[in-house]
Tab-separated table of N, CA, C and O and ligand atoms in Angstrom:
chain	number	residue	atom	x	y	z
A	1	MET	N	18.507	-0.986	8.437
A	1	MET	CA	17.130	-0.828	8.421
A	1	MET	C	16.273	-1.493	7.598
A	1	MET	O	16.653	-1.813	6.500
A	2	SER	N	15.492	-2.528	8.299
A	2	SER	CA	14.561	-3.584	7.570
A	2	SER	C	13.583	-2.981	6.944
A	2	SER	O	13.004	-1.932	7.053
A	3	TRP	N	12.851	-3.761	6.283
A	3	TRP	CA	11.659	-3.306	5.623
A	3	TRP	C	10.457	-3.018	6.315
A	3	TRP	O	9.395	-2.028	6.343
A	4	ARG	N	10.360	-3.766	7.483
A	4	ARG	CA	9.690	-3.407	9.024
A	4	ARG	C	9.747	-2.069	9.445
A	4	ARG	O	8.679	-1.420	10.012
A	5	ASP	N	10.788	-1.520	9.367
A	5	ASP	CA	11.190	-0.068	9.922
A	5	ASP	C	10.913	0.825	8.845
A	5	ASP	O	10.918	2.048	9.310
A	6	THR	N	10.116	0.462	7.616
A	6	THR	CA	10.018	1.842	6.587
A	6	THR	C	8.843	2.360	6.872
A	6	THR	O	7.647	1.466	7.065
A	7	THR	N	8.473	3.478	6.267
A	7	THR	CA	7.001	3.851	6.489
A	7	THR	C	6.180	3.542	5.562
A	7	THR	O	5.005	3.094	5.894
A	8	LEU	N	6.605	2.993	4.500
A	8	LEU	CA	5.622	2.387	3.371
A	8	LEU	C	5.283	0.895	4.036
A	8	LEU	O	4.162	0.438	3.619
A	9	TYR	N	6.093	0.287	4.799
A	9	TYR	CA	5.381	-0.970	5.524
A	9	TYR	C	4.323	-0.484	6.650
A	9	TYR	O	3.357	-1.197	6.310
A	10	SER	N	4.390	0.437	7.042
A	10	SER	CA	3.437	0.786	7.735
A	10	SER	C	2.015	1.437	7.256
A	10	SER	O	1.124	1.028	7.334
A	11	ILE	N	2.433	2.245	6.247
A	11	ILE	CA	1.293	2.619	5.119
A	11	ILE	C	0.490	1.425	4.633
A	11	ILE	O	-0.710	1.122	4.748
A	12	LEU	N	1.253	0.807	3.723
A	12	LEU	CA	0.643	-0.627	3.123
A	12	LEU	C	-0.292	-1.721	3.951
A	12	LEU	O	-0.814	-2.133	3.386
A	13	ASN	N	0.706	-1.748	5.138
A	13	ASN	CA	-0.249	-2.648	6.054
A	13	ASN	C	-1.016	-2.173	7.060
A	13	ASN	O	-1.407	-2.865	8.058
A	14	THR	N	-1.425	-0.756	7.014
A	14	THR	CA	-2.349	-0.352	7.710
A	14	THR	C	-1.740	-0.417	9.283
A	14	THR	O	-2.550	-0.722	9.989
A	15	LYS	N	-0.604	-0.317	9.565
A	15	LYS	CA	0.086	-0.397	10.689
A	15	LYS	C	0.141	0.968	11.785
A	15	LYS	O	0.643	1.961	10.870
A	16	CYS	N	0.261	0.598	13.054
A	16	CYS	CA	0.535	1.937	14.033
A	16	CYS	C	1.847	2.326	13.473
A	16	CYS	O	2.995	1.981	13.057
A	17	PRO	N	1.643	3.736	13.130
A	17	PRO	CA	2.849	4.572	12.525
A	17	PRO	C	4.107	4.675	13.745
A	17	PRO	O	5.267	5.077	13.405
A	18	ARG	N	3.714	4.725	14.949
A	18	ARG	CA	4.561	4.770	15.972
A	18	ARG	C	5.334	3.500	15.950
A	18	ARG	O	6.837	3.748	16.288
A	19	CYS	N	4.802	2.464	16.151
A	19	CYS	CA	5.565	1.131	16.501
A	19	CYS	C	5.667	-0.005	15.584
A	19	CYS	O	6.057	-0.849	15.231
A	20	HIS	N	4.662	0.141	14.388
A	20	HIS	CA	4.610	-0.685	13.275
A	20	HIS	C	4.135	-2.157	13.642
A	20	HIS	O	4.103	-3.216	12.934
A	21	ASP	N	3.788	-2.002	15.051
A	21	ASP	CA	3.247	-3.419	15.643
A	21	ASP	C	1.478	-3.693	15.403
A	21	ASP	O	1.118	-4.774	15.177
A	22	GLY	N	1.139	-2.675	15.909
A	22	GLY	CA	-0.314	-2.864	16.288
A	22	GLY	C	-1.186	-2.435	14.816
A	22	GLY	O	-0.737	-1.445	14.024
A	23	ASP	N	-2.388	-2.775	14.662
A	23	ASP	CA	-3.185	-2.633	13.529
A	23	ASP	C	-3.849	-1.490	13.608
A	23	ASP	O	-4.746	-1.216	14.821
A	24	MET	N	-4.100	-0.636	12.474
A	24	MET	CA	-5.255	0.695	12.773
A	24	MET	C	-6.593	0.201	12.779
A	24	MET	O	-7.382	0.987	13.301
A	25	PHE	N	-6.723	-0.887	11.977
A	25	PHE	CA	-8.048	-1.441	11.814
A	25	PHE	C	-8.608	-2.657	12.038
A	25	PHE	O	-7.409	-3.677	11.945
A	26	PRO	N	-9.490	-3.277	12.394
A	26	PRO	CA	-9.925	-4.417	12.907
A	26	PRO	C	-9.595	-5.760	11.787
A	26	PRO	O	-9.736	-5.215	10.685
A	27	LYS	N	-8.706	-6.680	12.068
A	27	LYS	CA	-8.511	-7.718	10.878
A	27	LYS	C	-9.812	-8.280	10.306
A	27	LYS	O	-10.927	-8.651	10.678
A	28	GLY	N	-9.694	-8.536	9.010
A	28	GLY	CA	-10.837	-9.052	8.229
A	28	GLY	C	-12.030	-8.380	7.976
A	28	GLY	O	-13.172	-8.731	7.608
A	29	THR	N	-11.932	-7.042	7.996
A	29	THR	CA	-13.026	-6.263	7.871
A	29	THR	C	-13.072	-5.194	6.545
A	29	THR	O	-13.625	-4.465	6.311
A	30	LEU	N	-11.905	-5.598	5.637
A	30	LEU	CA	-11.394	-4.692	4.702
A	30	LEU	C	-12.652	-4.495	3.735
A	30	LEU	O	-13.301	-3.629	3.302
A	31	TYR	N	-13.377	-5.819	3.341
A	31	TYR	CA	-14.374	-6.069	2.434
A	31	TYR	C	-15.510	-6.184	3.015
A	31	TYR	O	-16.397	-7.018	2.593
A	32	ASN	N	-15.908	-5.578	4.304
A	32	ASN	CA	-17.199	-5.809	4.721
A	32	ASN	C	-17.460	-4.354	4.603
A	32	ASN	O	-17.071	-3.387	5.365
A	33	PHE	N	-18.676	-4.203	4.070
A	33	PHE	CA	-19.012	-3.033	3.568
A	33	PHE	C	-19.536	-1.808	4.824
A	33	PHE	O	-19.680	-0.675	4.721
A	34	ARG	N	-20.009	-2.723	5.896
A	34	ARG	CA	-20.310	-1.937	6.893
A	34	ARG	C	-19.369	-1.771	8.249
A	34	ARG	O	-19.721	-0.936	9.048
A	35	LYS	N	-18.425	-2.478	7.883
A	35	LYS	CA	-17.120	-2.225	8.824
A	35	LYS	C	-16.136	-1.687	8.318
A	35	LYS	O	-15.000	-1.535	9.073
A	36	PHE	N	-15.828	-1.543	7.087
A	36	PHE	CA	-14.559	-1.321	6.549
A	36	PHE	C	-13.877	0.095	7.189
A	36	PHE	O	-12.740	0.581	7.363
A	37	SER	N	-15.033	1.081	7.499
A	37	SER	CA	-14.388	2.123	8.045
A	37	SER	C	-14.180	2.237	9.686
A	37	SER	O	-13.698	3.373	10.187
A	38	ASP	N	-14.538	1.064	10.079
A	38	ASP	CA	-14.338	1.102	11.556
A	38	ASP	C	-12.737	1.256	12.000
A	38	ASP	O	-11.768	0.420	11.261
A	39	MET	N	-12.227	2.026	12.995
A	39	MET	CA	-10.740	1.958	13.341
A	39	MET	C	-10.656	1.827	14.519
A	39	MET	O	-11.376	2.145	15.557
A	40	HIS	N	-9.576	1.218	15.001
A	40	HIS	CA	-9.163	1.147	16.667
A	40	HIS	C	-8.889	2.652	16.978
A	40	HIS	O	-8.362	3.384	16.460
A	41	GLU	N	-9.481	2.742	18.352
A	41	GLU	CA	-9.194	4.202	19.006
A	41	GLU	C	-7.516	4.501	19.094
A	41	GLU	O	-7.145	5.518	18.822
A	42	LYS	N	-7.140	3.376	19.314
A	42	LYS	CA	-5.668	3.605	19.763
A	42	LYS	C	-4.682	2.382	19.378
A	42	LYS	O	-5.589	1.344	19.515
A	43	CYS	N	-3.469	2.440	19.157
A	43	CYS	CA	-2.616	1.110	19.165
A	43	CYS	C	-2.603	0.313	20.467
A	43	CYS	O	-2.499	0.902	21.475
A	44	ASP	N	-3.230	-0.925	20.170
A	44	ASP	CA	-3.056	-1.995	21.499
A	44	ASP	C	-1.857	-2.364	21.483
A	44	ASP	O	-1.403	-3.097	22.694
A	45	CYS	N	-0.669	-1.953	21.324
A	45	CYS	CA	0.689	-2.398	21.526
A	45	CYS	C	1.063	-1.002	22.290
A	45	CYS	O	1.622	-1.126	23.550
A	46	CYS	N	1.397	0.195	21.582
A	46	CYS	CA	2.234	1.304	22.161
A	46	CYS	C	1.150	2.384	22.593
A	46	CYS	O	1.327	3.192	23.398
A	47	GLY	N	-0.102	2.254	22.495
A	47	GLY	CA	-0.731	3.127	22.612
A	47	GLY	C	-1.103	4.687	22.132
A	47	GLY	O	-2.026	5.512	22.660
A	48	GLN	N	-0.401	4.560	20.993
A	48	GLN	CA	-0.510	5.852	20.140
A	48	GLN	C	-2.090	5.820	19.641
A	48	GLN	O	-2.620	5.062	19.075
A	49	PRO	N	-2.651	6.932	20.045
A	49	PRO	CA	-3.987	7.300	19.557
A	49	PRO	C	-4.253	7.396	17.876
A	49	PRO	O	-3.426	8.067	17.472
A	50	PHE	N	-5.346	6.682	17.341
A	50	PHE	CA	-5.322	6.800	15.971
A	50	PHE	C	-6.236	7.830	15.392
A	50	PHE	O	-6.159	8.068	13.947
A	51	GLU	N	-6.823	8.503	16.371
A	51	GLU	CA	-7.321	9.921	16.036
A	51	GLU	C	-6.804	10.950	16.888
A	51	GLU	O	-7.773	11.117	17.820
A	52	PRO	N	-5.608	11.506	16.860
A	52	PRO	CA	-5.148	12.263	17.568
A	52	PRO	C	-5.901	13.615	18.107
A	52	PRO	O	-6.139	14.133	19.327
A	53	GLU	N	-6.909	14.021	17.255
A	53	GLU	CA	-7.773	15.208	17.343
A	53	GLU	C	-8.944	14.997	16.734
A	53	GLU	O	-8.851	14.355	15.570
A	54	THR	N	-10.055	15.530	16.818
A	54	THR	CA	-11.302	15.671	16.125
A	54	THR	C	-11.374	16.398	14.866
A	54	THR	O	-10.413	17.326	14.801
A	55	GLY	N	-11.501	15.626	13.998
A	55	GLY	CA	-11.691	16.057	12.419
A	55	GLY	C	-10.145	15.877	11.731
A	55	GLY	O	-9.496	16.474	10.877
A	56	PHE	N	-9.237	15.112	12.663
A	56	PHE	CA	-7.993	14.632	12.209
A	56	PHE	C	-8.048	14.336	10.869
A	56	PHE	O	-7.049	14.548	9.984
A	57	TYR	N	-8.965	13.345	10.346
A	57	TYR	CA	-8.541	12.803	8.896
A	57	TYR	C	-9.313	13.751	7.853
A	57	TYR	O	-9.381	13.232	6.785
A	58	TYR	N	-9.966	14.893	8.330
A	58	TYR	CA	-10.360	15.825	7.044
A	58	TYR	C	-9.135	15.941	5.977
A	58	TYR	O	-9.300	15.834	4.680
A	59	GLY	N	-7.775	15.956	6.428
A	59	GLY	CA	-6.676	16.169	5.357
A	59	GLY	C	-6.583	14.918	4.731
A	59	GLY	O	-6.094	15.121	3.522
A	60	ALA	N	-7.241	13.723	5.095
A	60	ALA	CA	-6.889	12.513	4.403
A	60	ALA	C	-7.645	12.439	3.046
A	60	ALA	O	-7.358	11.707	2.284
A	61	MET	N	-8.676	13.386	2.891
A	61	MET	CA	-9.702	13.408	1.988
A	61	MET	C	-8.813	14.053	0.779
A	61	MET	O	-9.206	13.681	-0.419
A	62	PHE	N	-7.618	14.791	0.882
A	62	PHE	CA	-6.788	15.216	-0.230
A	62	PHE	C	-6.025	14.176	-0.668
A	62	PHE	O	-5.832	13.904	-1.664
A	63	VAL	N	-5.732	13.066	0.288
A	63	VAL	CA	-5.007	12.120	-0.489
A	63	VAL	C	-5.883	11.038	-0.988
A	63	VAL	O	-5.770	10.552	-2.099
A	64	SER	N	-6.985	11.050	-0.270
A	64	SER	CA	-8.022	10.034	-1.013
A	64	SER	C	-8.303	10.679	-2.414
A	64	SER	O	-8.738	9.975	-3.531
A	65	TYR	N	-8.301	12.063	-2.735
A	65	TYR	CA	-8.637	12.684	-3.986
A	65	TYR	C	-7.517	12.256	-4.895
A	65	TYR	O	-7.724	12.255	-6.152
A	66	GLY	N	-6.429	12.292	-4.363
A	66	GLY	CA	-5.137	11.952	-5.261
A	66	GLY	C	-5.502	10.371	-5.963
A	66	GLY	O	-5.293	10.378	-6.957
A	67	PHE	N	-5.884	9.712	-5.043
A	67	PHE	CA	-5.739	8.224	-5.291
A	67	PHE	C	-7.371	8.331	-6.266
A	67	PHE	O	-6.996	7.408	-7.351
A	68	SER	N	-8.463	8.879	-6.139
A	68	SER	CA	-9.337	9.137	-7.077
A	68	SER	C	-9.010	9.510	-8.527
A	68	SER	O	-9.286	9.000	-9.460
A	69	THR	N	-8.422	10.515	-8.468
A	69	THR	CA	-7.606	10.835	-9.764
A	69	THR	C	-6.649	9.905	-10.472
A	69	THR	O	-6.884	9.626	-11.640
A	70	ALA	N	-6.078	9.131	-9.929
A	70	ALA	CA	-5.127	8.132	-10.363
A	70	ALA	C	-6.214	6.929	-11.019
A	70	ALA	O	-5.799	6.257	-11.848
A	71	ILE	N	-7.280	6.693	-10.034
A	71	ILE	CA	-8.203	5.655	-10.413
A	71	ILE	C	-8.898	6.029	-11.886
A	71	ILE	O	-9.041	5.146	-12.702
A	72	PHE	N	-9.163	7.352	-11.915
A	72	PHE	CA	-9.752	7.986	-13.046
A	72	PHE	C	-9.060	7.465	-14.384
A	72	PHE	O	-9.385	7.323	-15.368
A	73	ILE	N	-7.624	8.164	-14.121
A	73	ILE	CA	-6.717	8.189	-15.442
A	73	ILE	C	-6.303	6.571	-15.744
A	73	ILE	O	-6.551	6.074	-16.656
A	74	ALA	N	-6.167	6.031	-14.733
A	74	ALA	CA	-6.043	4.441	-15.101
A	74	ALA	C	-7.598	3.737	-15.787
A	74	ALA	O	-6.960	3.114	-16.791
A	75	VAL	N	-8.550	4.144	-15.338
A	75	VAL	CA	-9.782	3.588	-16.129
A	75	VAL	C	-9.923	3.971	-17.561
A	75	VAL	O	-10.077	3.257	-18.277
A	76	TRP	N	-9.324	5.216	-17.617
A	76	TRP	CA	-9.249	5.889	-19.090
A	76	TRP	C	-8.403	5.305	-19.914
A	76	TRP	O	-8.709	5.063	-20.937
A	77	ILE	N	-7.277	5.070	-19.201
A	77	ILE	CA	-6.129	4.349	-20.311
A	77	ILE	C	-6.658	2.790	-20.331
A	77	ILE	O	-6.533	2.473	-21.674
A	78	ALA	N	-6.975	2.313	-19.501
A	78	ALA	CA	-7.594	0.941	-19.705
A	78	ALA	C	-8.607	1.010	-20.744
A	78	ALA	O	-8.673	0.202	-21.794
A	79	LEU	N	-9.447	1.773	-20.890
A	79	LEU	CA	-10.629	1.627	-21.579
A	79	LEU	C	-10.316	2.178	-23.200
A	79	LEU	O	-10.538	1.478	-24.247
A	80	SER	N	-9.214	3.020	-23.089
A	80	SER	CA	-8.734	3.267	-24.507
A	80	SER	C	-8.004	2.092	-25.253
A	80	SER	O	-7.925	2.160	-26.374
A	81	LEU	N	-7.324	1.163	-24.347
A	81	LEU	CA	-6.324	0.140	-24.749
A	81	LEU	C	-7.574	-0.866	-25.231
A	81	LEU	O	-7.215	-1.519	-26.321
A	82	LEU	N	-8.397	-0.807	-24.615
A	82	LEU	CA	-9.490	-1.968	-24.629
A	82	LEU	C	-10.506	-1.853	-25.859
A	82	LEU	O	-10.995	-2.729	-26.555
A	83	THR	N	-10.813	-0.882	-26.208
A	83	THR	CA	-12.031	-0.272	-27.131
A	83	THR	C	-11.360	0.855	-28.245
A	83	THR	O	-10.522	1.426	-27.900
A	84	GLU	N	-12.248	0.541	-29.288
A	84	GLU	CA	-11.599	1.711	-30.402
A	84	GLU	C	-12.266	3.302	-29.709
A	84	GLU	O	-11.611	4.403	-30.105
A	85	GLU	N	-13.538	3.218	-29.401
A	85	GLU	CA	-13.973	4.504	-28.932
A	85	GLU	C	-14.662	4.419	-27.625
A	85	GLU	O	-15.259	3.624	-27.178
A	86	VAL	N	-14.049	5.356	-26.406
A	86	VAL	CA	-14.625	5.322	-25.509
A	86	VAL	C	-15.672	6.083	-25.343
A	86	VAL	O	-15.687	7.579	-25.409
A	87	THR	N	-16.922	5.585	-24.898
A	87	THR	CA	-18.093	6.436	-24.678
A	87	THR	C	-18.385	6.929	-23.459
A	87	THR	O	-17.710	6.204	-22.519
A	88	MET	N	-19.021	8.064	-23.084
A	88	MET	CA	-19.440	8.633	-22.081
A	88	MET	C	-19.894	7.559	-21.055
A	88	MET	O	-19.510	7.375	-19.682
A	89	PHE	N	-21.032	6.691	-21.554
A	89	PHE	CA	-21.419	5.836	-20.732
A	89	PHE	C	-20.591	4.645	-20.220
A	89	PHE	O	-20.631	4.419	-18.962
A	90	MET	N	-19.714	4.181	-21.111
A	90	MET	CA	-18.749	3.254	-20.679
A	90	MET	C	-17.888	3.800	-19.546
A	90	MET	O	-17.503	3.126	-18.510
A	91	MET	N	-17.381	5.043	-19.753
A	91	MET	CA	-16.372	5.419	-18.803
A	91	MET	C	-17.044	6.006	-17.249
A	91	MET	O	-16.508	5.409	-16.559
A	92	ILE	N	-18.345	6.223	-17.451
A	92	ILE	CA	-19.022	6.406	-16.132
A	92	ILE	C	-19.504	4.954	-15.596
A	92	ILE	O	-18.987	4.978	-14.301
A	93	VAL	N	-20.014	3.945	-16.046
A	93	VAL	CA	-20.009	2.664	-15.491
A	93	VAL	C	-18.661	1.952	-14.981
A	93	VAL	O	-18.599	1.515	-13.968
A	94	ALA	N	-17.598	1.818	-15.903
A	94	ALA	CA	-16.224	1.873	-15.457
A	94	ALA	C	-16.032	2.342	-14.048
A	94	ALA	O	-15.181	1.990	-13.299
A	95	LEU	N	-16.193	3.718	-14.242
A	95	LEU	CA	-15.755	4.788	-13.154
A	95	LEU	C	-16.453	4.200	-11.830
A	95	LEU	O	-15.719	3.809	-10.651
A	96	VAL	N	-17.565	4.132	-11.833
A	96	VAL	CA	-18.546	3.839	-10.732
A	96	VAL	C	-18.037	2.538	-10.188
A	96	VAL	O	-17.863	2.349	-8.719
A	97	ILE	N	-17.996	1.420	-11.095
A	97	ILE	CA	-17.451	0.082	-10.495
A	97	ILE	C	-16.029	0.133	-9.676
A	97	ILE	O	-15.934	-0.360	-8.825
A	98	SER	N	-15.173	0.804	-10.348
A	98	SER	CA	-13.657	0.815	-9.952
A	98	SER	C	-13.673	1.686	-8.483
A	98	SER	O	-13.325	1.076	-7.622
A	99	VAL	N	-14.403	2.752	-8.523
A	99	VAL	CA	-14.193	3.358	-7.375
A	99	VAL	C	-15.098	2.978	-6.099
A	99	VAL	O	-14.428	2.855	-5.115
A	100	VAL	N	-16.229	2.211	-6.555
A	100	VAL	CA	-17.107	1.609	-5.671
A	100	VAL	C	-16.026	0.361	-5.011
A	100	VAL	O	-15.988	-0.135	-3.595
A	101	ALA	N	-15.264	-0.264	-5.971
A	101	ALA	CA	-14.681	-1.730	-5.656
A	101	ALA	C	-13.470	-1.008	-4.707
A	101	ALA	O	-13.082	-2.275	-3.736
A	102	LEU	N	-12.762	-0.011	-4.917
A	102	LEU	CA	-11.412	0.225	-4.453
A	102	LEU	C	-11.804	1.249	-3.017
A	102	LEU	O	-10.826	1.570	-2.557
A	103	LEU	N	-13.436	1.583	-2.886
A	103	LEU	CA	-13.435	2.314	-1.876
A	103	LEU	C	-12.987	2.252	-0.307
A	103	LEU	O	-12.049	2.917	0.079
A	104	PRO	N	-13.121	0.850	-0.065
A	104	PRO	CA	-12.290	0.534	1.256
A	104	PRO	C	-10.995	0.605	1.400
A	104	PRO	O	-10.320	1.232	2.308
A	105	LEU	N	-10.086	0.180	0.077
A	105	LEU	CA	-8.571	0.381	-0.170
A	105	LEU	C	-8.234	1.705	0.155
A	105	LEU	O	-7.424	2.246	1.001
A	106	ASN	N	-8.732	2.515	-0.698
A	106	ASN	CA	-8.890	3.956	-0.860
A	106	ASN	C	-8.763	4.566	0.485
A	106	ASN	O	-7.987	5.673	1.205
A	107	PHE	N	-10.019	4.474	1.316
A	107	PHE	CA	-10.320	4.874	2.676
A	107	PHE	C	-9.210	4.668	3.592
A	107	PHE	O	-8.555	5.593	4.426
A	108	ARG	N	-8.576	3.381	3.458
A	108	ARG	CA	-7.583	2.973	4.587
A	108	ARG	C	-6.178	3.614	4.265
A	108	ARG	O	-5.579	3.760	5.190
A	109	LEU	N	-5.775	3.339	3.072
A	109	LEU	CA	-4.732	3.807	2.564
A	109	LEU	C	-4.412	5.352	2.889
A	109	LEU	O	-3.650	5.631	3.249
A	110	SER	N	-5.750	5.962	2.552
A	110	SER	CA	-5.603	7.518	2.944
A	110	SER	C	-5.328	7.688	4.093
A	110	SER	O	-4.409	8.897	4.499
A	111	ARG	N	-5.817	7.011	5.070
A	111	ARG	CA	-5.858	7.484	6.501
A	111	ARG	C	-4.474	7.045	6.959
A	111	ARG	O	-3.994	7.620	7.770
A	112	SER	N	-4.013	5.788	6.578
A	112	SER	CA	-2.598	5.564	6.758
A	112	SER	C	-1.831	6.354	6.394
A	112	SER	O	-0.579	6.801	7.238
A	113	ILE	N	-1.566	6.767	5.248
A	113	ILE	CA	-0.874	7.894	4.779
A	113	ILE	C	-0.498	9.164	5.525
A	113	ILE	O	0.199	9.664	6.001
A	114	TRP	N	-1.938	9.705	5.684
A	114	TRP	CA	-2.216	11.001	6.399
A	114	TRP	C	-1.744	10.946	8.019
A	114	TRP	O	-0.759	11.828	8.424
A	115	ILE	N	-1.595	9.832	8.641
A	115	ILE	CA	-1.388	9.746	10.068
A	115	ILE	C	0.147	9.618	9.891
A	115	ILE	O	0.747	10.065	10.867
A	116	ASN	N	0.717	8.771	8.896
A	116	ASN	CA	2.341	8.627	8.614
A	116	ASN	C	2.955	10.131	8.604
A	116	ASN	O	4.233	10.202	8.731
A	117	PHE	N	2.317	11.204	8.158
A	117	PHE	CA	2.719	12.431	7.837
A	117	PHE	C	3.053	13.198	9.364
A	117	PHE	O	4.072	13.844	9.528
A	118	PHE	N	2.146	12.733	10.373
A	118	PHE	CA	2.354	13.140	11.554
A	118	PHE	C	2.919	12.592	12.618
A	118	PHE	O	3.563	13.394	13.725
A	119	VAL	N	2.965	11.051	12.719
A	119	VAL	CA	3.401	10.714	13.835
A	119	VAL	C	4.651	9.578	13.286
A	119	VAL	O	4.772	8.859	12.227
A	120	ARG	N	5.720	9.948	13.948
A	120	ARG	CA	7.137	9.423	13.585
A	120	ARG	C	7.317	8.030	14.124
A	120	ARG	O	6.661	7.498	15.345
A	121	TYR	N	8.240	7.002	13.343
A	121	TYR	CA	8.305	5.804	13.901
A	121	TYR	C	9.429	5.873	15.251
A	121	TYR	O	10.433	6.500	15.282
A	122	ALA	N	8.650	5.255	16.011
A	122	ALA	CA	9.710	5.251	17.461
A	122	ALA	C	10.370	3.778	17.533
A	122	ALA	O	10.779	3.680	18.802
A	123	GLY	N	10.364	2.875	16.765
A	123	GLY	CA	11.078	1.598	17.005
A	123	GLY	C	9.830	0.499	17.528
A	123	GLY	O	8.737	0.929	17.692
A	124	PRO	N	10.147	-0.724	17.254
A	124	PRO	CA	9.288	-1.687	17.897
A	124	PRO	C	8.627	-1.485	18.931
A	124	PRO	O	9.271	-0.837	19.987
A	125	CYS	N	7.352	-2.057	19.309
A	125	CYS	CA	6.734	-1.591	20.635
A	125	CYS	C	7.819	-2.110	21.922
A	125	CYS	O	7.597	-1.520	22.869
A	126	LYS	N	8.265	-3.485	21.596
A	126	LYS	CA	9.043	-3.951	22.941
A	126	LYS	C	10.357	-3.053	23.306
A	126	LYS	O	10.507	-2.717	24.447
A	127	GLN	N	10.829	-2.487	22.224
A	127	GLN	CA	12.110	-1.415	22.518
A	127	GLN	C	11.598	0.031	23.007
A	127	GLN	O	12.245	0.245	24.261
A	128	GLN	N	9.966	0.386	22.633
A	128	GLN	CA	9.754	1.405	23.383
A	128	GLN	C	9.480	1.339	24.816
A	128	GLN	O	9.601	1.946	25.534
A	129	LYS	N	8.791	-0.036	25.211
A	129	LYS	CA	8.744	-0.249	26.478
A	129	LYS	C	9.872	-0.426	27.596
A	129	LYS	O	9.892	0.054	28.527
A	130	ALA	N	10.939	-0.818	26.820
A	130	ALA	CA	12.237	-1.029	27.757
A	130	ALA	C	12.693	0.267	27.921
A	130	ALA	O	13.308	0.441	28.933
A	131	GLN	N	12.551	1.487	26.923
A	131	GLN	CA	12.804	2.537	27.339
A	131	GLN	C	12.270	3.366	28.410
A	131	GLN	O	12.705	4.375	29.161
A	132	LEU	N	11.074	3.046	28.828
A	132	LEU	CA	10.134	3.415	29.855
A	132	LEU	C	10.683	3.371	31.126
A	132	LEU	O	11.177	2.148	31.562
B	201	ZN	ZN1	1.866	1.263	18.263
């Protein structure tokens, strides 16, 4: 089994969970604040729908919540190491900056993790087509 066949590969590269070939999101739009939430309707390689049912990604909010908690803890630790006393103002400013800066990443990784819970890897696109 190669790195390409792992679920982690699909999650980190936001690739289609079924074939790991197609992209879930249009290329080059991660840090375009108007387009970071655009997602392809289905995989352009194997045809796997990326929103299998309405409201599918409500559950991804729990994953996103986990990331936000991790960001909060990381900011708190970083501030504690950098300054002698962490004030509420410093904490709020650092948190707002971190959360906004990481929002597109958080959004996409949460969706990628969520769909990987439900859709199993079925091999590369070419192999899937050969089986049909
Ligand atoms: Zn696919």
